[in-house]
Structures are given as structure tokens and as C-alpha cells.
Short mmCIF file of C-alpha atoms in Angstrom, two decimals:
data_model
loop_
_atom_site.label_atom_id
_atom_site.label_comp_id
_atom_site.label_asym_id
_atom_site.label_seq_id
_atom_site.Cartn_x
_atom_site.Cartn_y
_atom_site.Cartn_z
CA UNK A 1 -17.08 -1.83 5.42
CA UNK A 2 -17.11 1.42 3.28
CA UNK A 3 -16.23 1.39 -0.19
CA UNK A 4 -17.06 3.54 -3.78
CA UNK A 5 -16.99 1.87 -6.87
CA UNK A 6 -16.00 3.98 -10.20
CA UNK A 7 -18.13 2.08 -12.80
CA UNK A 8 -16.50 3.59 -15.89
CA UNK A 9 -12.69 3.72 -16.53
CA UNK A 10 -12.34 6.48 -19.26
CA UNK A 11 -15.26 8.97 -20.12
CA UNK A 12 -14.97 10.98 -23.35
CA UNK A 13 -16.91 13.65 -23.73
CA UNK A 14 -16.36 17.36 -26.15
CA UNK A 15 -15.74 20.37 -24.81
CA UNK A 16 -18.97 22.66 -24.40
CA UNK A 17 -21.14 19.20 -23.45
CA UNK A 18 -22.31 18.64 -20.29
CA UNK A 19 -20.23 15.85 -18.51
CA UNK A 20 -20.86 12.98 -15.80
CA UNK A 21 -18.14 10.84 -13.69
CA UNK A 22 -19.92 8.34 -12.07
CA UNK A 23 -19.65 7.12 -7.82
CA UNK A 24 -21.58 4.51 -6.11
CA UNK A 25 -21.11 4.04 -2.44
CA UNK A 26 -21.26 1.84 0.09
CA UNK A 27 -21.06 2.97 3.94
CA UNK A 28 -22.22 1.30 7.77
CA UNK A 29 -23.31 5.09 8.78
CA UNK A 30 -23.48 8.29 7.38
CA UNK A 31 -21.52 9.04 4.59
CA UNK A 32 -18.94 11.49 4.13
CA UNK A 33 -18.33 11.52 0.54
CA UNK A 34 -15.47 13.61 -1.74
CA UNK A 35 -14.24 13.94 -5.10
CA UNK A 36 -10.87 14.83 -6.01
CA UNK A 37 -8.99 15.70 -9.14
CA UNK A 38 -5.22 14.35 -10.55
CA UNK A 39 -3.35 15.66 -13.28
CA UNK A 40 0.04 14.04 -14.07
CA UNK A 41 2.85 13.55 -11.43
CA UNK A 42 0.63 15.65 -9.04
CA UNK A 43 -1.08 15.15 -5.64
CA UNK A 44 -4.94 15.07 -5.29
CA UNK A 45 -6.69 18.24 -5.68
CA UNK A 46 -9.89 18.67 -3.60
CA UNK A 47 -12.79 19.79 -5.81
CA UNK A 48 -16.30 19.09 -3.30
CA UNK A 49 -17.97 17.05 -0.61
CA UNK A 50 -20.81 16.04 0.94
CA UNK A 51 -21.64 15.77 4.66
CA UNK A 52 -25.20 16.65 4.89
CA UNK A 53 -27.79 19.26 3.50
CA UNK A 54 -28.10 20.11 0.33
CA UNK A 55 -28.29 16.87 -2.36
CA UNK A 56 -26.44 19.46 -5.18
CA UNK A 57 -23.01 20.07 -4.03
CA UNK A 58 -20.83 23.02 -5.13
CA UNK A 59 -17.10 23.18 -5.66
CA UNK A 60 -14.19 24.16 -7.46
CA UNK A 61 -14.01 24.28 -11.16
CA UNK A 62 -17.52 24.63 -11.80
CA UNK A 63 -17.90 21.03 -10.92
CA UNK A 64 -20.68 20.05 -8.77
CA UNK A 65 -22.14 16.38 -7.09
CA UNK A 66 -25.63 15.13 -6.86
CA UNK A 67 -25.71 12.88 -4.06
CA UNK A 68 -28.28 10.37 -4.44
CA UNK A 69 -29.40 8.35 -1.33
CA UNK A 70 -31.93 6.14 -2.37
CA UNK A 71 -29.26 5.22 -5.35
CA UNK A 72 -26.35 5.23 -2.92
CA UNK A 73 -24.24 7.49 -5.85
CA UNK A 74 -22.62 10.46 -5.67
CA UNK A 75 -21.92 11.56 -9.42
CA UNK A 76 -19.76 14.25 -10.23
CA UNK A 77 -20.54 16.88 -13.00
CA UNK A 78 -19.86 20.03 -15.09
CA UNK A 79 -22.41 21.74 -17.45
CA UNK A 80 -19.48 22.38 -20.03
CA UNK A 81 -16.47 20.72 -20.17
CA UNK A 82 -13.19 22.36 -20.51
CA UNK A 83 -10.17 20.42 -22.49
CA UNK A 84 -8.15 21.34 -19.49
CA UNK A 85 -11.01 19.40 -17.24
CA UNK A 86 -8.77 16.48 -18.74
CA UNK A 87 -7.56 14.53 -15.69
CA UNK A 88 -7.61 11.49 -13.86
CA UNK A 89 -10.84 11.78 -11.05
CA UNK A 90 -11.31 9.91 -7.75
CA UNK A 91 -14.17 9.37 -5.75
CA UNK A 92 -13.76 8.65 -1.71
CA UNK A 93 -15.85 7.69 1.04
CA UNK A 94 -14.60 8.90 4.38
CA UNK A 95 -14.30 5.66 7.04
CA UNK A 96 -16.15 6.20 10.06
CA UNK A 97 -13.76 4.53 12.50
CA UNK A 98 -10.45 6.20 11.58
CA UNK A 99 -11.38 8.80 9.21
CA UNK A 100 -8.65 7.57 6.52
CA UNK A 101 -10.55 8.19 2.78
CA UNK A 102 -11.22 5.30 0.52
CA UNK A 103 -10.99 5.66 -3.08
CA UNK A 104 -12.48 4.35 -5.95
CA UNK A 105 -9.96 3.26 -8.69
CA UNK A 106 -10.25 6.47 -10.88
CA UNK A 107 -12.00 7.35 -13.87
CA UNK A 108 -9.93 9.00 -17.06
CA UNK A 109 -12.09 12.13 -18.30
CA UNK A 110 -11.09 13.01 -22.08
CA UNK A 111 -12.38 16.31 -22.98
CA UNK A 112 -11.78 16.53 -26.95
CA UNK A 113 -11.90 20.28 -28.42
CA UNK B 1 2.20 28.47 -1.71
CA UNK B 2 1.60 26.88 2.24
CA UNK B 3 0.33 23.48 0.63
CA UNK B 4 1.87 20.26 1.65
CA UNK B 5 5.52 19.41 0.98
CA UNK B 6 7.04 16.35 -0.02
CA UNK B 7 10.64 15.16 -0.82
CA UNK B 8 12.31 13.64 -2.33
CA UNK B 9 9.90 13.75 -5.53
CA UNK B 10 11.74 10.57 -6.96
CA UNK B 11 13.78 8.16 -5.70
CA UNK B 12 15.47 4.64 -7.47
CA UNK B 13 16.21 2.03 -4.82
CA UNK B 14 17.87 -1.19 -5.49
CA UNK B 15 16.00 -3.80 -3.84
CA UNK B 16 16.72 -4.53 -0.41
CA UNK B 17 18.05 -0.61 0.01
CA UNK B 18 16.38 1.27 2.95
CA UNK B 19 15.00 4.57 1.89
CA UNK B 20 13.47 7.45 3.84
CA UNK B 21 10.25 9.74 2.69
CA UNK B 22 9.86 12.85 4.21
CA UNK B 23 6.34 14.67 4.22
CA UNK B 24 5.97 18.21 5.77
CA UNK B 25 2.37 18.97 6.13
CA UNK B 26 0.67 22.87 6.06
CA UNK B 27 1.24 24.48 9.33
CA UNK B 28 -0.82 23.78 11.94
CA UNK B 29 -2.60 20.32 10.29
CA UNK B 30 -3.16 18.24 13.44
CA UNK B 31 -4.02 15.05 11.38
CA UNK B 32 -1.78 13.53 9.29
CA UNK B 33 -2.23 10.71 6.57
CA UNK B 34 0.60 8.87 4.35
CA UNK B 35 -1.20 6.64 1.46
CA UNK B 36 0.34 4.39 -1.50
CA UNK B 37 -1.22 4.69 -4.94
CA UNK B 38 -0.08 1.77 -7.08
CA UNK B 39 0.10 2.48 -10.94
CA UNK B 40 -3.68 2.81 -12.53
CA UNK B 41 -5.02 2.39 -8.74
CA UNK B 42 -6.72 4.49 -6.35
CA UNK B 43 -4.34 5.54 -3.24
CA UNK B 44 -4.35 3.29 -0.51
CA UNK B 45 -4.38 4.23 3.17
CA UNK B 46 -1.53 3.75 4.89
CA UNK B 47 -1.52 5.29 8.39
CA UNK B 48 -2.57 8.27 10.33
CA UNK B 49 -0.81 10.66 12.76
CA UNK B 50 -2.65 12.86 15.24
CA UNK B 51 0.00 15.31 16.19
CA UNK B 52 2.66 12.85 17.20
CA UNK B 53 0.52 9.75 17.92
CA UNK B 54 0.01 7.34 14.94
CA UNK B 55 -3.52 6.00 15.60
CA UNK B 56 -4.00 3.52 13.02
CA UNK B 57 -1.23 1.70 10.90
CA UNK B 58 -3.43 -0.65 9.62
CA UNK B 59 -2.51 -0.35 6.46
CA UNK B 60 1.02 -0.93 6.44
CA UNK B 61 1.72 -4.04 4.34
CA UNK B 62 4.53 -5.34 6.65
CA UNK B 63 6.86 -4.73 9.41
CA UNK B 64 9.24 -3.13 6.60
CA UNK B 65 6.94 -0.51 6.60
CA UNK B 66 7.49 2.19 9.35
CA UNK B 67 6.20 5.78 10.30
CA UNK B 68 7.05 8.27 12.55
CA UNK B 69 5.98 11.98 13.05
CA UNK B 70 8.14 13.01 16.89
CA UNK B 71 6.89 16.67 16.93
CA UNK B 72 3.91 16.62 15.26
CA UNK B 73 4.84 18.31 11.85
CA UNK B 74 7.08 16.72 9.74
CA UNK B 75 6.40 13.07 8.86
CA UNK B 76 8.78 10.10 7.62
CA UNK B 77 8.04 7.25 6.06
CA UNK B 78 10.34 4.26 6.28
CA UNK B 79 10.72 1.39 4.05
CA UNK B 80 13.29 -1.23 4.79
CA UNK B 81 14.64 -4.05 2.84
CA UNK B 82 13.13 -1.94 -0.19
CA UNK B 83 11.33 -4.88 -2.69
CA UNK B 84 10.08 -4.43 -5.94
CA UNK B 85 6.34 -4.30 -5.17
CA UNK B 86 7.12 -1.40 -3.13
CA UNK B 87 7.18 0.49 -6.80
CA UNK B 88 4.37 3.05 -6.21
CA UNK B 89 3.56 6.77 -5.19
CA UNK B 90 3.41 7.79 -1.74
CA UNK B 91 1.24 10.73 -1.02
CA UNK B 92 0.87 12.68 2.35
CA UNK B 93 -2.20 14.15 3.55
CA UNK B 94 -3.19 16.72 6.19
CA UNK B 95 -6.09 17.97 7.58
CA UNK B 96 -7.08 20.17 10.42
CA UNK B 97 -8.74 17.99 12.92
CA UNK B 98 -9.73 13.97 12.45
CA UNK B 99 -13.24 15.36 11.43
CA UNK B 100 -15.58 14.27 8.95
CA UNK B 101 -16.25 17.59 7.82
CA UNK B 102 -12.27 18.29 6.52
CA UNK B 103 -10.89 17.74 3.14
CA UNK B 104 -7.37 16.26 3.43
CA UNK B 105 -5.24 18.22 1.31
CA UNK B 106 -2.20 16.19 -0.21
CA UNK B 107 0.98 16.42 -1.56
CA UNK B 108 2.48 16.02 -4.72
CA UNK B 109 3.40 12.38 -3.95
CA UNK B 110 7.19 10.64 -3.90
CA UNK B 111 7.53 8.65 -6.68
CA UNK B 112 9.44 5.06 -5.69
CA UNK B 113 11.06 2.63 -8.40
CA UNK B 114 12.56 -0.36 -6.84
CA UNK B 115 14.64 -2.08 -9.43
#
């Protein structure tokens, strides 16, 4: 069965420093993997993904991914964080069978200025 | 903005009320996803809609639970015999084609309280 795991609840970090959120995967096949982005009493914002190619991974925001197969992670990050960067970010892995996404429980990033 | 709809944004139920969550996806979405995101959780899938056919409900939690999408646009989710773990946010997702290669793009989510 798929699954991501989101190692680190809360990740503090101040603004101008290079910042990590960290995704672990687990998947039958290939993996299909996403980040998205949550502020309060809002939907998911889509920031990147990976289906194949490149390991470095572009999106929106400045954020990028560094997918990792040997590691099986998929770790999201920003060369300088932004206080408004401060949000609530989900990793998913896309099932193979039904093509629902499965999350990982979130990780709080805290940008301080 | 063209993004995905839903309504209402909050709704109070007294347990064992039936209440109705509508979801109206960006234009021309073929798939269609409703998930619940318990508080400090990850959402949880729910079901999925191709146009009008709902190819997986695996994730309902019970028969209370019920989906429907006739046209294939507009969604509703259906709770009966609301019950206090029911509390959550549901979110709706759509995406162009049941494709690995598609971001689902959601909506802002309908907050439920069950009291």
C-alpha cells in the first residue's frame, strides 16, 4: 500500500535561511509524488510534483523537491524563506489503483522575521 | 477566479440532522474527488467521480455517508443521521482526467460541527 510519512510536525526556521520540509514515501510502483500548501480555513494549494525526469523539481513559490529514490524521500525546499511561507504543508503520494492522493499528516512551517 | 466552488463554507448540525454539501468543480474537470480532513490530520479520501460514475467509495466510513454527481459537474455529499465524529472539513477536488500526471486542484473545504 502507498503511504508518505511527515517526520517532523513544526519546522522553524528565519526568514532569509534556507528551509527543508521533510517526505518519505512508500509506493508498490512508480511514484507519483506532490506537495501542497494550506493556510487557514483554505483548500490545498498545489505547489510541485514529480512523475519522472528530472530529480530537482520546480514549482510555485520558489519552492522546489529533490526526489530521492534510493532514500525513498521527496523533501520540499526554498533557498529563503518568506514569513508569509508560514503555512501548514502536505506531502501526497498518488495511489496507483484509483488515483485518490494520500497525505502525510502535515508539517507546521514557522518562518520568524 | 474559475477555481473550485464549495458551499456551504460552514454548517452546525445537531446530531442525527441530515445535511447536504455541495461541491462545483472548474469547468470541464472530468475527475472528481470529495476527501475529509479531521482536525491536525491530513485529508482523507473519500470517493471519486468520473463524470457521473463514482468509481471508488472506498472510503466512505458508513452507509450514512453518500455521494452523487448526476451530470457530471456539480457534486453532493450526503451525510445522514449526522454524529459527532462527523466534525471535520470536507474538501472537493478536480482534475482533468484520472491521470497520474494531474494535480487535483481543491476547494476551500466545508467546515462541519456536529454538536
Amino acid at each position: 500500500a502507498q503511504s508518505v510519512a511527515q517526520p517532523e510536525d513544526q519546522v522553524n526556521v528565519a526568514e532569509g535561511n534556507p528551509l527543508t520540509v521533510k517526505c518519505t514515501y512508500s509506493v508498490s510502483g512508480n511514484p507519483y509524488l506532490f506537495w501542497y500548501v494550506q493556510y487557514p480555513n483554505r483548500g490545498l494549494q498545489f505547489l510541485l510534483k514529480y512523475i519522472t525526469g528530472d530529480n530537482l523539481v520546480k514549482g510555485s513559490y520558489g519552492f522546489e523537491a529533490e526526489f530521492n529514490k534510493s532514500q525513498t524521500s521527496f523533501h520540499l525546499k526554498k533557498p529563503s524563506a518568506l514569513v508569509s511561507d508560514s503555512a501548514l504543508y502536505f506531502c501526497a503520494v498518488r495511489d496507483d489503483y484509483t488515483g485518490k492522493l494520500i497525505f502525510g499528516q502535515g508539517t507546521t512551517l514557522q518562518v520568524k522575521p | 477566479g474559475a477555481g473550485v466552488s464549495q458551499s456551504p463554507r460552514y454548517k452546525v448540525a445537531k446530531r442525527g440532522q441530515d445535511v447536504a454539501l455541495r461541491c462545483d468543480p472548474i469547468s470541464g474537470h472530468v475527475s472528481l474527488f470529495w476527501y475529509q480532513q479531521a482536525l491536525g490530520q491530513g485529508p482523507e479520501f473519500l470517493t471519486y467521480f468520473q463524470n457521473e460514475a463514482q468509481l471508488d467509495k472506498s472510503g466512505l466510513p458508513s452507509d450514512r455517508f453518500f455521494a452523487e454527481r448526476p451530470e457530471g459537474s456539480v457534486s453532493t455529499l450526503k451525510i445522514q443521521r449526522t454524529q459527532q465524529e462527523d466534525s471535520a472539513v470536507y474538501l472537493c477536488a478536480s482534475s482533468t482526467r484520472d491521470s497520474g500526471y494531474n494535480e487535483q486542484f481543491f476547494g476551500p473545504g466545508t467546515r462541519l460541527t456536529v454538536l
